[in-house]
Structure formats: C-alpha cells, structure tokens
C-alpha cells in the first residue's frame, strides 16, 4: 500500500533553488541607502521558483507512466488541477513528493478513509467539501484584518521549505513580487513559522529581524508594523501564515485579540491539512487512474 503524501510543510526535500547557471538577480540602491531589487530580476526569480516544481512533477509522470512528452504531462496536471479546483503548484508539489503507487496497483491510496472538512467558526465561508482553498484563504485574511483593524495584509502557504504568497490586499506590486517566495529567516513571517508562534513587529524601521531589502519592500507600501499568525495543523506545524500590516508602529494586541487570532490560525491550519489529505489526494488518485494503463508501473 502506498504511503499517503505529507503536506509540504511537514519535511522532505529542500526547496527548489534557482538554476545555478542563471546569474544571481541584481539589486539597485534606493533612496536613503535602501536595497531595492530590479523588476526584471524579481520576475526572473519568481519564474524560476514557480516553474521548478511543475517541471519536477512532469518528470515524475514521464518516467512513471511512459508519457510521450512534457506537454502531455503538463496537460494532465492542468486538467486535474482544474477538475479538483487545486492550484497547479500545489498539485505538482504533491506529485513530486508522494511515494509512488505500488506496482500494478489499481488505486494509489487503497483503504484511504475520507472525512468531512473541519469547522471554520467565525469565517464567512460555507461548510462543505466543495469549498475552495482560495475561499478559505480569503476568509482567513478577512478575519485576521478584522481583528487587527487594518486594511493591509497577506497570506502565504508552505511549499517545499518556503512560504509562497497566495493572497494579499492593500499592498502594492513590488511587495507582492518581492515576497512571492520567502525562504530566508529575514522576515517576521519566516520567524513566526520557525518559532511556531505569533510574532509582532512593533516598528519595521528598527526591527532587527529584517534584512535591508525586506525592510524596504515593506516600508515602501506604507506599512510601519506587522503581525504574523501561523496557520497550524493539529501537531502545531505551520502550514501557512497570515500577516497584517499597519500604517503606524504597534503597541501590541490584547490577550483577547491574540487568543482570537490564535484560534483562527488553528482552525484554518486544520482545514488546510484536511484539504491536503482529502482533495489533493483525490486529484493524485485521478491522475493515477488517467495514466496507469499506459504501461506497467516500475
């Protein structure tokens, strides 16, 4: 029986790195000595990171099922992604990380028990198997910004050892491009993920956690403070992060507010774990059924 795949936050191979043959993105000095990446370099980095996972999944499908081309593999991935309303990057990561089905197995995950989604109290989403991850992520951001009383914030999800930006509001393009992928400890969201707890940055301008490029990317949006809430599963492992951004330095939050934020992080994290172990595995099972008859597995 094949093992169930683990959520990408739960360990495994290191994050994909950009192609070493490609020159490291350059930066230009901004006003006041701030370090600002050039837009072309941000675009290149994000394309490299974004494409790496899909390319790895295409390779897995090509080798396992004897497909005729990477185009055929990509079409299968895209079709399953659309059918199950799952982001292509999420599905590709699952294909690459999940142990292969048993040889000649009709099902990839025989005997798998499917359960209904956990409750999401306080979030404006309908309960049910058809609720999309995008809807839950949007509701989580809305809830956190309501508690922290700010119009600016973003959501990141864990993917192969890094955080990937999946939603934001009130923040500009440079911010979203710069933080499209976070794999260094020089941000509050990475610190919160590593420490598995909420982190408040009372003043971005003076906080030692940031490198100068990250600090500039935040300050240029008009944000002067931030608060990060981990989205954790039952084991306390962060599967993502919601961060609020504030126009003025923060004095902190009350115990009641922190408890509400912590509960939101726990509820959404458990839903994300359910989504992975249910709908993502359904999509993998579909891919296996679509391709398994092409040749014997090996």
PDB file of C-alpha atoms in Angstrom:
ATOM      1  CA  UNK A   1       0.000   0.000   0.000  1.00  0.00           C
ATOM      2  CA  UNK A   2       1.378   3.366  -0.969  1.00  0.00           C
ATOM      3  CA  UNK A   3       2.122   5.850   1.785  1.00  0.00           C
ATOM      4  CA  UNK A   4      -0.007   8.954   1.970  1.00  0.00           C
ATOM      5  CA  UNK A   5       1.903  12.043   0.977  1.00  0.00           C
ATOM      6  CA  UNK A   6       2.819  14.532   3.648  1.00  0.00           C
ATOM      7  CA  UNK A   7       1.939  18.182   3.499  1.00  0.00           C
ATOM      8  CA  UNK A   8       4.929  20.129   2.136  1.00  0.00           C
ATOM      9  CA  UNK A   9       5.344  21.867   5.498  1.00  0.00           C
ATOM     10  CA  UNK A  10       5.970  18.542   7.202  1.00  0.00           C
ATOM     11  CA  UNK A  11       9.524  17.991   5.991  1.00  0.00           C
ATOM     12  CA  UNK A  12      11.085  16.376   2.971  1.00  0.00           C
ATOM     13  CA  UNK A  13      13.420  17.527   0.232  1.00  0.00           C
ATOM     14  CA  UNK A  14      14.817  21.009   0.407  1.00  0.00           C
ATOM     15  CA  UNK A  15      13.188  23.809  -1.515  1.00  0.00           C
ATOM     16  CA  UNK A  16      13.968  24.145  -5.186  1.00  0.00           C
ATOM     17  CA  UNK A  17      16.766  26.571  -5.859  1.00  0.00           C
ATOM     18  CA  UNK A  18      17.071  28.710  -8.973  1.00  0.00           C
ATOM     19  CA  UNK A  19      19.158  27.275 -11.770  1.00  0.00           C
ATOM     20  CA  UNK A  20      22.797  27.859 -10.755  1.00  0.00           C
ATOM     21  CA  UNK A  21      23.637  28.645 -14.373  1.00  0.00           C
ATOM     22  CA  UNK A  22      21.436  31.720 -14.189  1.00  0.00           C
ATOM     23  CA  UNK A  23      23.106  34.859 -12.893  1.00  0.00           C
ATOM     24  CA  UNK A  24      22.045  35.848  -9.381  1.00  0.00           C
ATOM     25  CA  UNK A  25      19.438  38.633  -9.519  1.00  0.00           C
ATOM     26  CA  UNK A  26      20.916  42.077  -9.076  1.00  0.00           C
ATOM     27  CA  UNK A  27      19.778  44.915  -6.876  1.00  0.00           C
ATOM     28  CA  UNK A  28      19.956  48.631  -7.066  1.00  0.00           C
ATOM     29  CA  UNK A  29      20.376  51.097  -4.232  1.00  0.00           C
ATOM     30  CA  UNK A  30      17.210  53.009  -3.474  1.00  0.00           C
ATOM     31  CA  UNK A  31      16.746  56.290  -1.695  1.00  0.00           C
ATOM     32  CA  UNK A  32      18.275  56.514   1.748  1.00  0.00           C
ATOM     33  CA  UNK A  33      20.567  53.546   1.082  1.00  0.00           C
ATOM     34  CA  UNK A  34      17.658  51.088   0.887  1.00  0.00           C
ATOM     35  CA  UNK A  35      18.216  47.997  -1.222  1.00  0.00           C
ATOM     36  CA  UNK A  36      15.678  47.548  -3.994  1.00  0.00           C
ATOM     37  CA  UNK A  37      15.536  44.667  -6.463  1.00  0.00           C
ATOM     38  CA  UNK A  38      15.114  45.460 -10.121  1.00  0.00           C
ATOM     39  CA  UNK A  39      11.757  44.339 -11.500  1.00  0.00           C
ATOM     40  CA  UNK A  40      13.308  42.149 -14.194  1.00  0.00           C
ATOM     41  CA  UNK A  41      15.268  40.258 -11.550  1.00  0.00           C
ATOM     42  CA  UNK A  42      12.192  39.717  -9.401  1.00  0.00           C
ATOM     43  CA  UNK A  43      10.312  38.424 -12.434  1.00  0.00           C
ATOM     44  CA  UNK A  44      13.149  36.049 -13.298  1.00  0.00           C
ATOM     45  CA  UNK A  45      13.452  34.692  -9.759  1.00  0.00           C
ATOM     46  CA  UNK A  46       9.717  34.129  -9.474  1.00  0.00           C
ATOM     47  CA  UNK A  47       9.526  32.358 -12.827  1.00  0.00           C
ATOM     48  CA  UNK A  48      12.388  30.078 -11.812  1.00  0.00           C
ATOM     49  CA  UNK A  49      10.807  29.180  -8.487  1.00  0.00           C
ATOM     50  CA  UNK A  50       7.335  28.860  -9.941  1.00  0.00           C
ATOM     51  CA  UNK A  51       8.399  26.606 -12.817  1.00  0.00           C
ATOM     52  CA  UNK A  52      10.737  24.303 -10.869  1.00  0.00           C
ATOM     53  CA  UNK A  53       8.009  22.354  -9.056  1.00  0.00           C
ATOM     54  CA  UNK A  54       5.915  21.835 -12.188  1.00  0.00           C
ATOM     55  CA  UNK A  55       8.956  20.638 -14.141  1.00  0.00           C
ATOM     56  CA  UNK A  56       9.781  18.107 -11.427  1.00  0.00           C
ATOM     57  CA  UNK A  57       6.202  16.758 -11.466  1.00  0.00           C
ATOM     58  CA  UNK A  58       6.280  16.473 -15.265  1.00  0.00           C
ATOM     59  CA  UNK A  59       9.445  14.423 -14.967  1.00  0.00           C
ATOM     60  CA  UNK A  60       7.846  12.087 -12.437  1.00  0.00           C
ATOM     61  CA  UNK A  61       4.835  11.470 -14.695  1.00  0.00           C
ATOM     62  CA  UNK A  62       7.024  10.961 -17.755  1.00  0.00           C
ATOM     63  CA  UNK A  63       9.186   8.346 -16.063  1.00  0.00           C
ATOM     64  CA  UNK A  64       6.436   6.542 -14.162  1.00  0.00           C
ATOM     65  CA  UNK A  65       3.829   6.270 -16.866  1.00  0.00           C
ATOM     66  CA  UNK A  66       5.855   6.459 -20.061  1.00  0.00           C
ATOM     67  CA  UNK A  67       4.157   9.566 -21.385  1.00  0.00           C
ATOM     68  CA  UNK A  68       5.128  10.828 -24.799  1.00  0.00           C
ATOM     69  CA  UNK A  69       6.142  14.384 -23.884  1.00  0.00           C
ATOM     70  CA  UNK A  70       6.314  17.023 -21.191  1.00  0.00           C
ATOM     71  CA  UNK A  71       3.399  18.725 -22.941  1.00  0.00           C
ATOM     72  CA  UNK A  72       1.261  15.633 -22.298  1.00  0.00           C
ATOM     73  CA  UNK A  73       2.359  15.560 -18.662  1.00  0.00           C
ATOM     74  CA  UNK A  74       1.555  19.242 -18.240  1.00  0.00           C
ATOM     75  CA  UNK A  75      -1.877  18.793 -19.818  1.00  0.00           C
ATOM     76  CA  UNK A  76      -2.672  16.029 -17.319  1.00  0.00           C
ATOM     77  CA  UNK A  77      -1.532  18.167 -14.390  1.00  0.00           C
ATOM     78  CA  UNK A  78      -3.502  21.173 -15.611  1.00  0.00           C
ATOM     79  CA  UNK A  79      -6.636  19.098 -16.202  1.00  0.00           C
ATOM     80  CA  UNK A  80      -6.548  17.569 -12.712  1.00  0.00           C
ATOM     81  CA  UNK A  81      -5.810  20.973 -11.194  1.00  0.00           C
ATOM     82  CA  UNK A  82      -8.895  22.464 -12.823  1.00  0.00           C
ATOM     83  CA  UNK A  83     -11.128  19.473 -12.143  1.00  0.00           C
ATOM     84  CA  UNK A  84     -10.418  19.483  -8.406  1.00  0.00           C
ATOM     85  CA  UNK A  85     -10.018  23.265  -8.081  1.00  0.00           C
ATOM     86  CA  UNK A  86      -6.469  22.922  -6.764  1.00  0.00           C
ATOM     87  CA  UNK A  87      -3.602  25.249  -7.612  1.00  0.00           C
ATOM     88  CA  UNK A  88      -1.234  23.773 -10.174  1.00  0.00           C
ATOM     89  CA  UNK A  89       1.763  24.399  -7.901  1.00  0.00           C
ATOM     90  CA  UNK A  90       0.076  22.502  -5.047  1.00  0.00           C
ATOM     91  CA  UNK A  91      -0.724  19.508  -7.229  1.00  0.00           C
ATOM     92  CA  UNK A  92       2.742  19.463  -8.802  1.00  0.00           C
ATOM     93  CA  UNK A  93       4.340  19.506  -5.362  1.00  0.00           C
ATOM     94  CA  UNK A  94       2.173  16.576  -4.285  1.00  0.00           C
ATOM     95  CA  UNK A  95       3.096  14.547  -7.374  1.00  0.00           C
ATOM     96  CA  UNK A  96       6.800  15.126  -6.783  1.00  0.00           C
ATOM     97  CA  UNK A  97       6.726  14.378  -3.047  1.00  0.00           C
ATOM     98  CA  UNK A  98       4.361  11.431  -2.776  1.00  0.00           C
ATOM     99  CA  UNK A  99       5.747   7.868  -2.743  1.00  0.00           C
ATOM    100  CA  UNK A 100       4.849   6.048  -5.962  1.00  0.00           C
ATOM    101  CA  UNK A 101       1.847   3.695  -6.090  1.00  0.00           C
ATOM    102  CA  UNK A 102       2.522   0.001  -5.614  1.00  0.00           C
ATOM    103  CA  UNK A 103       3.412  -1.826  -8.817  1.00  0.00           C
ATOM    104  CA  UNK A 104       0.251  -2.666 -10.815  1.00  0.00           C
ATOM    105  CA  UNK A 105      -1.917  -1.026  -8.123  1.00  0.00           C
ATOM    106  CA  UNK A 106      -5.375  -0.050  -9.314  1.00  0.00           C
ATOM    107  CA  UNK A 107      -5.553   2.633  -6.626  1.00  0.00           C
ATOM    108  CA  UNK A 108      -2.775   4.893  -5.437  1.00  0.00           C
ATOM    109  CA  UNK A 109      -4.183   5.059  -1.888  1.00  0.00           C
ATOM    110  CA  UNK A 110      -6.187   1.853  -1.219  1.00  0.00           C
ATOM    111  CA  UNK A 111      -8.130   1.851   2.023  1.00  0.00           C
ATOM    112  CA  UNK A 112      -7.953   5.622   2.454  1.00  0.00           C
ATOM    113  CA  UNK A 113     -10.583   6.993   4.826  1.00  0.00           C
ATOM    114  CA  UNK A 114     -12.175  10.254   3.743  1.00  0.00           C
ATOM    115  CA  UNK A 115     -13.569  12.640   6.336  1.00  0.00           C
ATOM    116  CA  UNK A 116     -15.607  15.801   6.136  1.00  0.00           C
ATOM    117  CA  UNK A 117     -13.963  19.210   6.497  1.00  0.00           C
ATOM    118  CA  UNK A 118     -13.404  20.677   9.966  1.00  0.00           C
ATOM    119  CA  UNK A 119     -15.470  23.624  11.140  1.00  0.00           C
ATOM    120  CA  UNK A 120     -14.386  27.185  10.452  1.00  0.00           C
ATOM    121  CA  UNK A 121     -16.230  29.203  13.113  1.00  0.00           C
ATOM    122  CA  UNK A 122     -16.176  32.931  12.578  1.00  0.00           C
ATOM    123  CA  UNK A 123     -15.104  32.690   8.947  1.00  0.00           C
ATOM    124  CA  UNK A 124     -17.523  33.796   6.197  1.00  0.00           C
ATOM    125  CA  UNK A 125     -17.359  30.559   4.166  1.00  0.00           C
ATOM    126  CA  UNK A 126     -19.861  27.796   3.598  1.00  0.00           C
ATOM    127  CA  UNK A 127     -19.024  24.450   5.169  1.00  0.00           C
ATOM    128  CA  UNK A 128     -18.683  21.600   2.699  1.00  0.00           C
ATOM    129  CA  UNK A 129     -16.356  19.514   0.558  1.00  0.00           C
ATOM    130  CA  UNK A 130     -16.788  21.934  -2.330  1.00  0.00           C
ATOM    131  CA  UNK A 131     -15.334  24.941  -0.502  1.00  0.00           C
ATOM    132  CA  UNK A 132     -12.174  26.006  -2.302  1.00  0.00           C
ATOM    133  CA  UNK A 133      -8.842  26.672  -0.660  1.00  0.00           C
ATOM    134  CA  UNK A 134      -8.935  30.132  -2.198  1.00  0.00           C
ATOM    135  CA  UNK A 135     -12.208  30.933  -0.452  1.00  0.00           C
ATOM    136  CA  UNK A 136     -10.874  29.765   2.908  1.00  0.00           C
ATOM    137  CA  UNK A 137      -7.640  31.716   2.480  1.00  0.00           C
ATOM    138  CA  UNK A 138      -9.592  34.872   1.590  1.00  0.00           C
ATOM    139  CA  UNK A 139     -11.872  34.423   4.612  1.00  0.00           C
ATOM    140  CA  UNK A 140      -8.883  33.853   6.902  1.00  0.00           C
ATOM    141  CA  UNK A 141      -7.288  37.090   5.726  1.00  0.00           C
ATOM    142  CA  UNK A 142     -10.553  38.978   6.185  1.00  0.00           C
ATOM    143  CA  UNK A 143     -10.921  37.615   9.721  1.00  0.00           C
ATOM    144  CA  UNK A 144      -7.364  38.492  10.761  1.00  0.00           C
ATOM    145  CA  UNK A 145      -7.603  42.019   9.348  1.00  0.00           C
ATOM    146  CA  UNK A 146     -10.916  42.493  11.152  1.00  0.00           C
ATOM    147  CA  UNK A 147      -9.332  41.554  14.480  1.00  0.00           C
ATOM    148  CA  UNK A 148      -6.190  43.632  13.930  1.00  0.00           C
ATOM    149  CA  UNK A 149      -8.119  46.576  12.490  1.00  0.00           C
ATOM    150  CA  UNK A 150      -6.105  47.239   9.330  1.00  0.00           C
ATOM    151  CA  UNK A 151      -6.836  47.095   5.577  1.00  0.00           C
ATOM    152  CA  UNK A 152      -3.409  45.681   4.645  1.00  0.00           C
ATOM    153  CA  UNK A 153      -2.392  42.042   4.847  1.00  0.00           C
ATOM    154  CA  UNK A 154      -1.298  38.885   3.064  1.00  0.00           C
ATOM    155  CA  UNK A 155      -1.471  35.089   3.223  1.00  0.00           C
ATOM    156  CA  UNK A 156       1.386  32.686   2.499  1.00  0.00           C
ATOM    157  CA  UNK A 157       1.273  28.895   2.283  1.00  0.00           C
ATOM    158  CA  UNK A 158       4.135  26.485   2.958  1.00  0.00           C
ATOM    159  CA  UNK A 159       5.597  24.854  -0.122  1.00  0.00           C
ATOM    160  CA  UNK A 160       8.807  22.804  -0.189  1.00  0.00           C
ATOM    161  CA  UNK A 161      10.564  24.609   2.646  1.00  0.00           C
ATOM    162  CA  UNK A 162       9.461  28.115   1.736  1.00  0.00           C
ATOM    163  CA  UNK A 163       6.448  30.386   2.067  1.00  0.00           C
ATOM    164  CA  UNK A 164       4.580  31.239  -1.133  1.00  0.00           C
ATOM    165  CA  UNK A 165       2.379  34.343  -1.316  1.00  0.00           C
ATOM    166  CA  UNK A 166      -1.147  33.333  -2.340  1.00  0.00           C
ATOM    167  CA  UNK A 167      -3.280  36.360  -1.432  1.00  0.00           C
ATOM    168  CA  UNK A 168      -2.840  39.974  -0.401  1.00  0.00           C
ATOM    169  CA  UNK A 169      -4.832  43.165  -0.040  1.00  0.00           C
ATOM    170  CA  UNK A 170      -3.820  46.799   0.345  1.00  0.00           C
ATOM    171  CA  UNK A 171      -0.222  46.045  -0.690  1.00  0.00           C
ATOM    172  CA  UNK A 172       1.417  47.036  -3.950  1.00  0.00           C
ATOM    173  CA  UNK A 173       3.005  45.080  -6.789  1.00  0.00           C
ATOM    174  CA  UNK A 174       6.595  45.486  -5.620  1.00  0.00           C
ATOM    175  CA  UNK A 175       5.667  43.985  -2.248  1.00  0.00           C
ATOM    176  CA  UNK A 176       3.822  41.036  -3.804  1.00  0.00           C
ATOM    177  CA  UNK A 177       6.642  40.367  -6.275  1.00  0.00           C
ATOM    178  CA  UNK A 178       9.380  40.684  -3.667  1.00  0.00           C
ATOM    179  CA  UNK A 179       7.622  38.387  -1.187  1.00  0.00           C
ATOM    180  CA  UNK A 180       6.206  35.982  -3.785  1.00  0.00           C
ATOM    181  CA  UNK A 181       8.554  33.388  -2.275  1.00  0.00           C
ATOM    182  CA  UNK A 182      10.195  33.572   1.149  1.00  0.00           C
ATOM    183  CA  UNK A 183      12.907  31.072   2.014  1.00  0.00           C
ATOM    184  CA  UNK A 184      15.182  33.147   4.266  1.00  0.00           C
ATOM    185  CA  UNK A 185      14.770  33.864   8.008  1.00  0.00           C
ATOM    186  CA  UNK A 186      14.972  37.639   7.499  1.00  0.00           C
ATOM    187  CA  UNK A 187      11.225  38.327   7.755  1.00  0.00           C
ATOM    188  CA  UNK A 188       8.691  38.247  10.569  1.00  0.00           C
ATOM    189  CA  UNK A 189       6.570  35.643   8.762  1.00  0.00           C
ATOM    190  CA  UNK A 190       9.549  33.284   8.469  1.00  0.00           C
ATOM    191  CA  UNK A 191      10.368  33.899  12.132  1.00  0.00           C
ATOM    192  CA  UNK A 192       6.781  33.129  13.142  1.00  0.00           C
ATOM    193  CA  UNK A 193       6.839  29.927  11.064  1.00  0.00           C
ATOM    194  CA  UNK A 194      10.149  28.826  12.550  1.00  0.00           C
ATOM    195  CA  UNK A 195       9.097  29.547  16.127  1.00  0.00           C
ATOM    196  CA  UNK A 196       5.527  28.272  15.629  1.00  0.00           C
ATOM    197  CA  UNK A 197       4.019  31.297  17.340  1.00  0.00           C
ATOM    198  CA  UNK A 198       2.578  34.720  16.631  1.00  0.00           C
ATOM    199  CA  UNK A 199       5.163  37.445  16.066  1.00  0.00           C
ATOM    200  CA  UNK A 200       4.547  41.176  16.364  1.00  0.00           C
ATOM    201  CA  UNK A 201       6.916  43.639  14.734  1.00  0.00           C
ATOM    202  CA  UNK A 202       6.141  46.872  16.530  1.00  0.00           C
ATOM    203  CA  UNK A 203       8.288  49.040  14.250  1.00  0.00           C
ATOM    204  CA  UNK A 204       9.509  47.719  10.893  1.00  0.00           C
ATOM    205  CA  UNK A 205      12.025  50.541  10.510  1.00  0.00           C
ATOM    206  CA  UNK A 206      14.071  49.470  13.540  1.00  0.00           C
ATOM    207  CA  UNK A 207      13.250  45.739  13.871  1.00  0.00           C
ATOM    208  CA  UNK A 208      16.458  43.630  13.666  1.00  0.00           C
ATOM    209  CA  UNK A 209      14.673  40.635  12.086  1.00  0.00           C
ATOM    210  CA  UNK A 210      14.643  42.172   8.599  1.00  0.00           C
ATOM    211  CA  UNK A 211      17.459  42.454   6.091  1.00  0.00           C
ATOM    212  CA  UNK A 212      17.502  45.814   4.339  1.00  0.00           C
ATOM    213  CA  UNK A 213      15.886  44.566   1.135  1.00  0.00           C
ATOM    214  CA  UNK A 214      12.942  43.071   3.041  1.00  0.00           C
ATOM    215  CA  UNK A 215      12.636  46.161   5.226  1.00  0.00           C
ATOM    216  CA  UNK A 216      12.473  48.413   2.178  1.00  0.00           C
ATOM    217  CA  UNK A 217       9.891  46.184   0.462  1.00  0.00           C
ATOM    218  CA  UNK A 218       7.599  46.585   3.480  1.00  0.00           C
ATOM    219  CA  UNK A 219       8.187  50.262   4.204  1.00  0.00           C
ATOM    220  CA  UNK A 220       7.595  51.335   0.609  1.00  0.00           C
ATOM    221  CA  UNK A 221       3.990  50.083   0.882  1.00  0.00           C
ATOM    222  CA  UNK A 222       3.290  52.464   3.770  1.00  0.00           C
ATOM    223  CA  UNK A 223       3.431  49.668   6.357  1.00  0.00           C
ATOM    224  CA  UNK A 224       5.232  50.549   9.592  1.00  0.00           C
ATOM    225  CA  UNK A 225       4.345  47.479  11.676  1.00  0.00           C
ATOM    226  CA  UNK A 226       3.291  43.884  11.139  1.00  0.00           C
ATOM    227  CA  UNK A 227       1.808  40.912  12.944  1.00  0.00           C
ATOM    228  CA  UNK A 228       2.122  37.300  11.723  1.00  0.00           C
ATOM    229  CA  UNK A 229      -0.233  34.452  12.669  1.00  0.00           C
ATOM    230  CA  UNK A 230       0.784  30.839  11.879  1.00  0.00           C
ATOM    231  CA  UNK A 231      -1.836  28.535  10.337  1.00  0.00           C
ATOM    232  CA  UNK A 232      -1.052  25.320  12.204  1.00  0.00           C
ATOM    233  CA  UNK A 233      -2.233  21.710  11.979  1.00  0.00           C
ATOM    234  CA  UNK A 234      -3.091  19.528  14.981  1.00  0.00           C
ATOM    235  CA  UNK A 235       0.593  18.836  15.580  1.00  0.00           C
ATOM    236  CA  UNK A 236       1.345  22.559  15.689  1.00  0.00           C
ATOM    237  CA  UNK A 237       3.215  22.567  12.364  1.00  0.00           C
ATOM    238  CA  UNK A 238       2.694  25.816  10.405  1.00  0.00           C
ATOM    239  CA  UNK A 239       1.099  25.155   7.004  1.00  0.00           C
ATOM    240  CA  UNK A 240       0.929  28.843   6.195  1.00  0.00           C
ATOM    241  CA  UNK A 241       0.907  32.349   7.580  1.00  0.00           C
ATOM    242  CA  UNK A 242      -1.444  35.332   7.714  1.00  0.00           C
ATOM    243  CA  UNK A 243       0.217  38.706   8.283  1.00  0.00           C
ATOM    244  CA  UNK A 244      -1.401  42.056   8.946  1.00  0.00           C
ATOM    245  CA  UNK A 245       0.348  45.332   8.107  1.00  0.00           C
ATOM    246  CA  UNK A 246      -0.212  48.635   9.867  1.00  0.00           C
ATOM    247  CA  UNK A 247       0.349  52.266   8.938  1.00  0.00           C
ATOM    248  CA  UNK A 248       1.734  53.155  12.377  1.00  0.00           C
ATOM    249  CA  UNK A 249       4.008  51.390  14.876  1.00  0.00           C
ATOM    250  CA  UNK A 250       2.100  48.936  17.071  1.00  0.00           C
ATOM    251  CA  UNK A 251       1.766  48.950  20.830  1.00  0.00           C
ATOM    252  CA  UNK A 252       0.602  45.333  20.783  1.00  0.00           C
ATOM    253  CA  UNK A 253      -2.675  43.409  20.985  1.00  0.00           C
ATOM    254  CA  UNK A 254      -4.860  42.431  23.915  1.00  0.00           C
ATOM    255  CA  UNK A 255      -4.995  38.873  25.287  1.00  0.00           C
ATOM    256  CA  UNK A 256      -8.490  38.542  23.816  1.00  0.00           C
ATOM    257  CA  UNK A 257      -7.307  39.633  20.359  1.00  0.00           C
ATOM    258  CA  UNK A 258      -4.284  37.337  20.465  1.00  0.00           C
ATOM    259  CA  UNK A 259      -6.494  34.413  21.525  1.00  0.00           C
ATOM    260  CA  UNK A 260      -8.901  35.103  18.630  1.00  0.00           C
ATOM    261  CA  UNK A 261      -6.012  35.246  16.184  1.00  0.00           C
ATOM    262  CA  UNK A 262      -4.547  32.024  17.568  1.00  0.00           C
ATOM    263  CA  UNK A 263      -7.912  30.273  17.224  1.00  0.00           C
ATOM    264  CA  UNK A 264      -8.242  31.456  13.634  1.00  0.00           C
ATOM    265  CA  UNK A 265      -4.754  30.143  12.873  1.00  0.00           C
ATOM    266  CA  UNK A 266      -5.610  26.767  14.393  1.00  0.00           C
ATOM    267  CA  UNK A 267      -8.981  26.441  12.631  1.00  0.00           C
ATOM    268  CA  UNK A 268      -7.621  27.390   9.208  1.00  0.00           C
ATOM    269  CA  UNK A 269      -4.499  25.262   9.643  1.00  0.00           C
ATOM    270  CA  UNK A 270      -6.604  22.188  10.391  1.00  0.00           C
ATOM    271  CA  UNK A 271      -8.733  22.894   7.336  1.00  0.00           C
ATOM    272  CA  UNK A 272      -5.624  23.185   5.164  1.00  0.00           C
ATOM    273  CA  UNK A 273      -4.424  19.811   6.486  1.00  0.00           C
ATOM    274  CA  UNK A 274      -7.835  18.286   5.669  1.00  0.00           C
ATOM    275  CA  UNK A 275      -7.744  19.812   2.192  1.00  0.00           C
ATOM    276  CA  UNK A 276      -4.343  18.292   1.518  1.00  0.00           C
ATOM    277  CA  UNK A 277      -5.247  14.858   2.859  1.00  0.00           C
ATOM    278  CA  UNK A 278      -8.589  14.778   1.045  1.00  0.00           C
ATOM    279  CA  UNK A 279      -8.887  16.855  -2.129  1.00  0.00           C
ATOM    280  CA  UNK A 280      -5.210  16.862  -3.080  1.00  0.00           C
ATOM    281  CA  UNK A 281      -5.071  13.070  -2.672  1.00  0.00           C
ATOM    282  CA  UNK A 282      -8.278  12.796  -4.721  1.00  0.00           C
ATOM    283  CA  UNK A 283      -6.509  14.686  -7.512  1.00  0.00           C
ATOM    284  CA  UNK A 284      -3.498  12.367  -7.294  1.00  0.00           C
ATOM    285  CA  UNK A 285      -5.789   9.345  -7.473  1.00  0.00           C
ATOM    286  CA  UNK A 286      -7.408  10.828 -10.575  1.00  0.00           C
ATOM    287  CA  UNK A 287      -4.019  11.348 -12.228  1.00  0.00           C
ATOM    288  CA  UNK A 288      -3.107   7.735 -11.492  1.00  0.00           C
ATOM    289  CA  UNK A 289      -6.349   6.468 -12.986  1.00  0.00           C
ATOM    290  CA  UNK A 290      -5.843   8.578 -16.112  1.00  0.00           C
ATOM    291  CA  UNK A 291      -2.304   7.350 -16.732  1.00  0.00           C
ATOM    292  CA  UNK A 292      -1.835   3.939 -15.076  1.00  0.00           C
ATOM    293  CA  UNK A 293      -2.913   1.886 -18.118  1.00  0.00           C
ATOM    294  CA  UNK A 294      -0.246   3.349 -20.374  1.00  0.00           C
ATOM    295  CA  UNK A 295       2.409   0.881 -19.218  1.00  0.00           C
ATOM    296  CA  UNK A 296       3.288  -1.225 -16.158  1.00  0.00           C
ATOM    297  CA  UNK A 297       4.477   0.795 -13.199  1.00  0.00           C
ATOM    298  CA  UNK A 298       8.064   0.449 -12.065  1.00  0.00           C
TER     299      UNK A 298
END
